Amino acid sequence: DAGVTQSPTHLIKTRGQQVTLRCSPKSGHDTVSWYQQALGQGPQFIFQYYEEEERQRGNFPDRFSGHQFPNYSSELNVNALLLGDSALYLCASSSSGAKNIQYFGAGTRLSVL
Amino acid sequence: GNSVTQMEGPVTLSEEAFLTINCTYTATGYPSLFWYVQYPGEGLQLLLKATKADDKGSNKGFEATYRKETTSFHLEKGSVQVSDSAVYFCALSDHQGNQGGKLIFGQGTELSVKP
């Protein structure tokens, strides 16, 4: 049983570019959440998707957007990249029937130069 | 708003020493509480959880008790191993009913265990 998978593992972009990160949830999970983890910090919640809708959103600008597909996989898009967007981006999946247990992928390391 | 505060690291211990990592929280309602562990270059792994007051979560020799009166969820292990070296994150869930909500994390505590 595959866990949460994210792609790519690493990514290097330059300021002003756009990036798309991908996440496949654990089998049986229907909810996907995205977090940003800056170096030496705890993860910060970006947003959560359920039934292809954004259900909750953290304190991130509109440059950060997402999508969930009918198979529950998800994408995180970041436009107009800034140097400060350099971070580890973590995807977590959960089942709507299980109380709050989120399982994380290994993350995508984004470097903005 | 809801928040989590952890003791600052790094924490350096000798093998077989006793471990305590303090975690306190601020929250409205009755959040679930978690400890996650992050090994170098990896994502977060759920270590243990507690969903209501006085619950004790345990896994791999680690324990934490949900103390509502002191708003704490301290992580303990009686005898650490070199393989326990990692960063530990305390978190609470901002959920409504049984719907999964966002996790709010502390800043993390790095643990280094020396042979």
mmCIF file of C-alpha atoms in Angstrom:
data_model
loop_
_atom_site.group_PDB
_atom_site.id
_atom_site.type_symbol
_atom_site.label_atom_id
_atom_site.label_comp_id
_atom_site.label_asym_id
_atom_site.label_seq_id
_atom_site.Cartn_x
_atom_site.Cartn_y
_atom_site.Cartn_z
ATOM 1 C CA ASP A 1 0.000 0.000 0.000
ATOM 2 C CA ALA A 2 1.684 3.178 -1.206
ATOM 3 C CA GLY A 3 1.731 6.061 1.177
ATOM 4 C CA VAL A 4 1.539 9.706 0.207
ATOM 5 C CA THR A 5 3.711 10.372 -2.823
ATOM 6 C CA GLN A 6 4.941 13.755 -3.999
ATOM 7 C CA SER A 7 6.714 14.870 -7.137
ATOM 8 C CA PRO A 8 9.167 16.158 -7.976
ATOM 9 C CA THR A 9 11.581 15.587 -5.105
ATOM 10 C CA HIS A 10 13.607 18.686 -5.803
ATOM 11 C CA LEU A 11 13.021 21.729 -7.959
ATOM 12 C CA ILE A 12 15.041 24.824 -8.782
ATOM 13 C CA LYS A 13 13.316 27.903 -10.168
ATOM 14 C CA THR A 14 14.135 31.564 -10.625
ATOM 15 C CA ARG A 15 12.256 34.562 -9.275
ATOM 16 C CA GLY A 16 9.055 35.359 -11.155
ATOM 17 C CA GLN A 17 8.572 31.840 -12.494
ATOM 18 C CA GLN A 18 5.642 29.573 -11.782
ATOM 19 C CA VAL A 19 5.787 26.078 -10.289
ATOM 20 C CA THR A 20 3.430 23.116 -9.938
ATOM 21 C CA LEU A 21 3.869 20.460 -7.286
ATOM 22 C CA ARG A 22 1.964 17.186 -7.268
ATOM 23 C CA CYS A 23 0.632 14.876 -4.603
ATOM 24 C CA SER A 24 -1.038 11.482 -4.617
ATOM 25 C CA PRO A 25 -2.799 10.653 -1.372
ATOM 26 C CA LYS A 26 -2.609 7.434 0.563
ATOM 27 C CA SER A 27 -5.041 4.813 -0.690
ATOM 28 C CA GLY A 28 -8.497 5.346 0.789
ATOM 29 C CA HIS A 29 -7.895 8.991 1.669
ATOM 30 C CA ASP A 30 -10.029 11.754 0.189
ATOM 31 C CA THR A 31 -8.629 14.894 1.824
ATOM 32 C CA VAL A 32 -5.353 16.580 0.921
ATOM 33 C CA SER A 33 -3.608 19.348 2.842
ATOM 34 C CA TRP A 34 -0.530 21.338 1.834
ATOM 35 C CA TYR A 35 2.085 22.796 4.167
ATOM 36 C CA GLN A 36 5.152 24.964 3.704
ATOM 37 C CA GLN A 37 8.158 24.236 5.900
ATOM 38 C CA ALA A 38 10.906 26.842 5.894
ATOM 39 C CA LEU A 39 14.354 25.746 7.008
ATOM 40 C CA GLY A 40 14.473 25.213 10.768
ATOM 41 C CA GLN A 41 10.769 25.916 11.227
ATOM 42 C CA GLY A 42 7.597 23.944 11.751
ATOM 43 C CA PRO A 43 5.249 23.389 8.814
ATOM 44 C CA GLN A 44 2.734 26.144 8.068
ATOM 45 C CA PHE A 45 -0.699 25.267 6.713
ATOM 46 C CA ILE A 46 -1.397 26.511 3.179
ATOM 47 C CA PHE A 47 -4.780 24.980 2.331
ATOM 48 C CA GLN A 48 -6.862 21.835 2.381
ATOM 49 C CA TYR A 49 -8.908 20.193 -0.364
ATOM 50 C CA TYR A 50 -11.891 17.897 -0.028
ATOM 51 C CA GLU A 51 -14.328 16.861 -2.751
ATOM 52 C CA GLU A 52 -12.362 18.985 -5.214
ATOM 53 C CA GLU A 53 -13.048 22.157 -3.219
ATOM 54 C CA GLU A 54 -10.752 24.274 -1.081
ATOM 55 C CA ARG A 55 -12.156 23.767 2.402
ATOM 56 C CA GLN A 56 -9.718 25.758 4.524
ATOM 57 C CA ARG A 57 -6.949 28.198 3.790
ATOM 58 C CA GLY A 58 -4.053 29.480 5.835
ATOM 59 C CA ASN A 59 -2.418 32.881 5.733
ATOM 60 C CA PHE A 60 -0.886 32.635 2.266
ATOM 61 C CA PRO A 61 -1.301 35.055 -0.663
ATOM 62 C CA ASP A 62 -3.349 34.312 -3.746
ATOM 63 C CA ARG A 63 -0.143 33.416 -5.585
ATOM 64 C CA PHE A 64 -0.616 30.045 -3.925
ATOM 65 C CA SER A 65 -3.420 28.069 -5.497
ATOM 66 C CA GLY A 66 -4.393 24.453 -5.692
ATOM 67 C CA HIS A 67 -6.556 21.865 -7.256
ATOM 68 C CA GLN A 68 -7.905 18.457 -6.397
ATOM 69 C CA PHE A 69 -8.813 15.931 -9.060
ATOM 70 C CA PRO A 70 -11.610 13.337 -9.039
ATOM 71 C CA ASN A 71 -9.066 10.637 -8.065
ATOM 72 C CA TYR A 72 -8.218 12.776 -4.975
ATOM 73 C CA SER A 73 -4.726 13.670 -6.157
ATOM 74 C CA SER A 74 -3.800 17.312 -5.833
ATOM 75 C CA GLU A 75 -1.600 20.046 -7.216
ATOM 76 C CA LEU A 76 -0.108 23.106 -5.576
ATOM 77 C CA ASN A 77 0.662 26.020 -7.874
ATOM 78 C CA VAL A 78 2.770 29.003 -6.952
ATOM 79 C CA ASN A 79 2.942 31.996 -9.298
ATOM 80 C CA ALA A 80 5.438 34.848 -9.426
ATOM 81 C CA LEU A 81 7.946 33.029 -7.242
ATOM 82 C CA LEU A 82 9.849 34.983 -4.606
ATOM 83 C CA LEU A 83 13.105 34.069 -2.924
ATOM 84 C CA GLY A 84 11.121 33.599 0.277
ATOM 85 C CA ASP A 85 9.114 30.802 -1.310
ATOM 86 C CA SER A 86 12.162 28.543 -1.009
ATOM 87 C CA ALA A 87 11.059 25.778 1.352
ATOM 88 C CA LEU A 88 10.055 22.155 1.719
ATOM 89 C CA TYR A 89 6.460 21.718 0.569
ATOM 90 C CA LEU A 90 4.666 18.904 2.298
ATOM 91 C CA CYS A 91 1.482 17.194 1.266
ATOM 92 C CA ALA A 92 -0.624 15.343 3.812
ATOM 93 C CA SER A 93 -3.616 13.128 3.212
ATOM 94 C CA SER A 94 -6.378 11.985 5.521
ATOM 95 C CA SER A 95 -9.713 10.279 5.445
ATOM 96 C CA SER A 96 -12.771 12.364 6.184
ATOM 97 C CA GLY A 97 -13.963 9.542 8.389
ATOM 98 C CA ALA A 98 -10.806 9.381 10.542
ATOM 99 C CA LYS A 99 -10.395 12.054 13.142
ATOM 100 C CA ASN A 100 -7.593 14.323 12.060
ATOM 101 C CA ILE A 101 -4.872 11.799 11.382
ATOM 102 C CA GLN A 102 -2.845 13.285 8.564
ATOM 103 C CA TYR A 103 -0.118 11.262 6.861
ATOM 104 C CA PHE A 104 2.688 13.142 5.181
ATOM 105 C CA GLY A 105 4.674 12.636 2.045
ATOM 106 C CA ALA A 106 8.431 13.144 1.845
ATOM 107 C CA GLY A 107 7.981 16.618 0.407
ATOM 108 C CA THR A 108 9.226 18.654 -2.519
ATOM 109 C CA ARG A 109 12.258 20.840 -1.891
ATOM 110 C CA LEU A 110 11.818 24.094 -3.843
ATOM 111 C CA SER A 111 14.744 26.446 -4.285
ATOM 112 C CA VAL A 112 14.102 29.866 -5.791
ATOM 113 C CA LEU A 113 17.197 31.640 -7.097
ATOM 114 C CA GLY B 1 -5.655 32.082 17.782
ATOM 115 C CA ASN B 2 -4.515 28.533 18.367
ATOM 116 C CA SER B 3 -0.800 27.977 18.848
ATOM 117 C CA VAL B 4 1.812 25.464 19.992
ATOM 118 C CA THR B 5 5.022 26.220 21.869
ATOM 119 C CA GLN B 6 7.864 23.721 22.211
ATOM 120 C CA MET B 7 11.049 23.839 24.194
ATOM 121 C CA GLU B 8 13.935 25.073 22.124
ATOM 122 C CA GLY B 9 16.636 22.762 20.940
ATOM 123 C CA PRO B 10 18.938 21.313 20.134
ATOM 124 C CA VAL B 11 18.728 18.718 22.871
ATOM 125 C CA THR B 12 21.804 16.510 23.183
ATOM 126 C CA LEU B 13 21.640 13.318 25.230
ATOM 127 C CA SER B 14 23.721 10.222 25.758
ATOM 128 C CA GLU B 15 22.302 6.857 24.751
ATOM 129 C CA GLU B 16 19.936 5.386 27.368
ATOM 130 C CA ALA B 17 19.243 8.804 28.925
ATOM 131 C CA PHE B 18 15.715 9.946 29.803
ATOM 132 C CA LEU B 19 14.067 12.321 27.348
ATOM 133 C CA THR B 20 11.501 15.048 27.946
ATOM 134 C CA ILE B 21 10.478 17.543 25.286
ATOM 135 C CA ASN B 22 8.021 20.111 26.593
ATOM 136 C CA CYS B 23 5.009 21.205 24.591
ATOM 137 C CA THR B 24 2.246 23.594 25.606
ATOM 138 C CA TYR B 25 -0.680 24.764 23.553
ATOM 139 C CA THR B 26 -3.309 27.461 23.323
ATOM 140 C CA ALA B 27 -6.612 26.459 21.797
ATOM 141 C CA THR B 28 -10.322 27.000 21.955
ATOM 142 C CA GLY B 29 -12.440 23.906 22.268
ATOM 143 C CA TYR B 30 -10.946 20.447 22.467
ATOM 144 C CA PRO B 31 -8.254 19.896 19.879
ATOM 145 C CA SER B 32 -6.504 16.621 19.165
ATOM 146 C CA LEU B 33 -2.792 16.642 19.939
ATOM 147 C CA PHE B 34 0.047 14.981 18.055
ATOM 148 C CA TRP B 35 3.753 14.374 18.031
ATOM 149 C CA TYR B 36 5.394 14.015 14.642
ATOM 150 C CA VAL B 37 9.023 13.104 13.969
ATOM 151 C CA GLN B 38 11.140 14.182 11.011
ATOM 152 C CA TYR B 39 14.332 12.331 10.163
ATOM 153 C CA PRO B 40 16.949 14.111 8.046
ATOM 154 C CA GLY B 41 15.812 14.602 4.457
ATOM 155 C CA GLU B 42 12.414 13.073 5.056
ATOM 156 C CA GLY B 43 8.810 14.141 5.587
ATOM 157 C CA LEU B 44 6.928 13.956 8.864
ATOM 158 C CA GLN B 45 5.927 10.673 10.470
ATOM 159 C CA LEU B 46 3.159 10.463 13.032
ATOM 160 C CA LEU B 47 4.687 9.304 16.307
ATOM 161 C CA LEU B 48 1.672 9.378 18.621
ATOM 162 C CA LYS B 49 -1.626 11.143 19.254
ATOM 163 C CA ALA B 50 -4.241 11.877 21.888
ATOM 164 C CA THR B 51 -7.743 13.053 21.169
ATOM 165 C CA LYS B 52 -9.147 14.001 24.558
ATOM 166 C CA ALA B 53 -8.081 15.104 28.017
ATOM 167 C CA ASP B 54 -6.112 12.531 30.059
ATOM 168 C CA ASP B 55 -5.530 10.336 27.000
ATOM 169 C CA LYS B 56 -2.017 8.902 26.824
ATOM 170 C CA GLY B 57 -0.530 8.370 23.397
ATOM 171 C CA SER B 58 2.335 5.905 23.086
ATOM 172 C CA ASN B 59 4.498 4.397 20.369
ATOM 173 C CA LYS B 60 8.033 2.962 20.107
ATOM 174 C CA GLY B 61 8.704 3.707 23.786
ATOM 175 C CA PHE B 62 7.585 7.336 23.500
ATOM 176 C CA GLU B 63 4.661 8.604 25.572
ATOM 177 C CA ALA B 64 2.712 11.836 25.967
ATOM 178 C CA THR B 65 -0.351 12.632 28.080
ATOM 179 C CA TYR B 66 -2.990 15.194 27.129
ATOM 180 C CA ARG B 67 -3.155 17.508 30.151
ATOM 181 C CA LYS B 68 -5.985 19.980 29.746
ATOM 182 C CA GLU B 69 -5.465 21.627 33.135
ATOM 183 C CA THR B 70 -1.917 22.618 32.203
ATOM 184 C CA THR B 71 -2.528 22.752 28.412
ATOM 185 C CA SER B 72 0.476 20.507 27.904
ATOM 186 C CA PHE B 73 1.460 17.435 25.901
ATOM 187 C CA HIS B 74 5.057 16.697 26.896
ATOM 188 C CA LEU B 75 6.915 13.934 25.056
ATOM 189 C CA GLU B 76 8.891 11.417 27.139
ATOM 190 C CA LYS B 77 11.011 8.341 26.579
ATOM 191 C CA GLY B 78 12.724 6.368 29.271
ATOM 192 C CA SER B 79 15.839 5.352 27.337
ATOM 193 C CA VAL B 80 16.788 7.027 24.069
ATOM 194 C CA GLN B 81 18.784 5.412 21.282
ATOM 195 C CA VAL B 82 21.055 6.907 18.652
ATOM 196 C CA SER B 83 18.350 6.076 16.091
ATOM 197 C CA ASP B 84 15.977 8.498 17.879
ATOM 198 C CA SER B 85 18.037 11.435 16.632
ATOM 199 C CA ALA B 86 15.602 13.571 14.643
ATOM 200 C CA VAL B 87 13.455 16.701 14.862
ATOM 201 C CA TYR B 88 10.266 16.340 16.900
ATOM 202 C CA PHE B 89 7.186 18.470 16.282
ATOM 203 C CA CYS B 90 4.239 18.937 18.589
ATOM 204 C CA ALA B 91 0.982 19.796 16.805
ATOM 205 C CA LEU B 92 -2.687 20.363 17.409
ATOM 206 C CA SER B 93 -5.553 19.977 15.035
ATOM 207 C CA ASP B 94 -7.961 22.788 14.422
ATOM 208 C CA HIS B 95 -10.879 20.590 13.542
ATOM 209 C CA GLN B 96 -14.626 20.725 13.660
ATOM 210 C CA GLY B 97 -16.335 17.546 14.687
ATOM 211 C CA ASN B 98 -14.918 14.628 12.752
ATOM 212 C CA GLN B 99 -13.803 16.680 9.784
ATOM 213 C CA GLY B 100 -10.065 16.916 9.468
ATOM 214 C CA GLY B 101 -8.821 20.402 10.020
ATOM 215 C CA LYS B 102 -5.471 22.088 9.686
ATOM 216 C CA LEU B 103 -2.553 21.099 11.858
ATOM 217 C CA ILE B 104 -0.785 23.832 13.814
ATOM 218 C CA PHE B 105 2.819 22.951 14.582
ATOM 219 C CA GLY B 106 5.376 24.064 17.089
ATOM 220 C CA GLN B 107 8.770 25.161 15.849
ATOM 221 C CA GLY B 108 10.330 21.733 16.351
ATOM 222 C CA THR B 109 12.943 20.407 18.758
ATOM 223 C CA GLU B 110 16.077 18.800 17.386
ATOM 224 C CA LEU B 111 17.261 15.777 19.359
ATOM 225 C CA SER B 112 20.770 14.425 19.023
ATOM 226 C CA VAL B 113 21.655 11.189 20.822
ATOM 227 C CA LYS B 114 25.339 10.339 21.232
ATOM 228 C CA PRO B 115 26.646 6.770 21.687
#
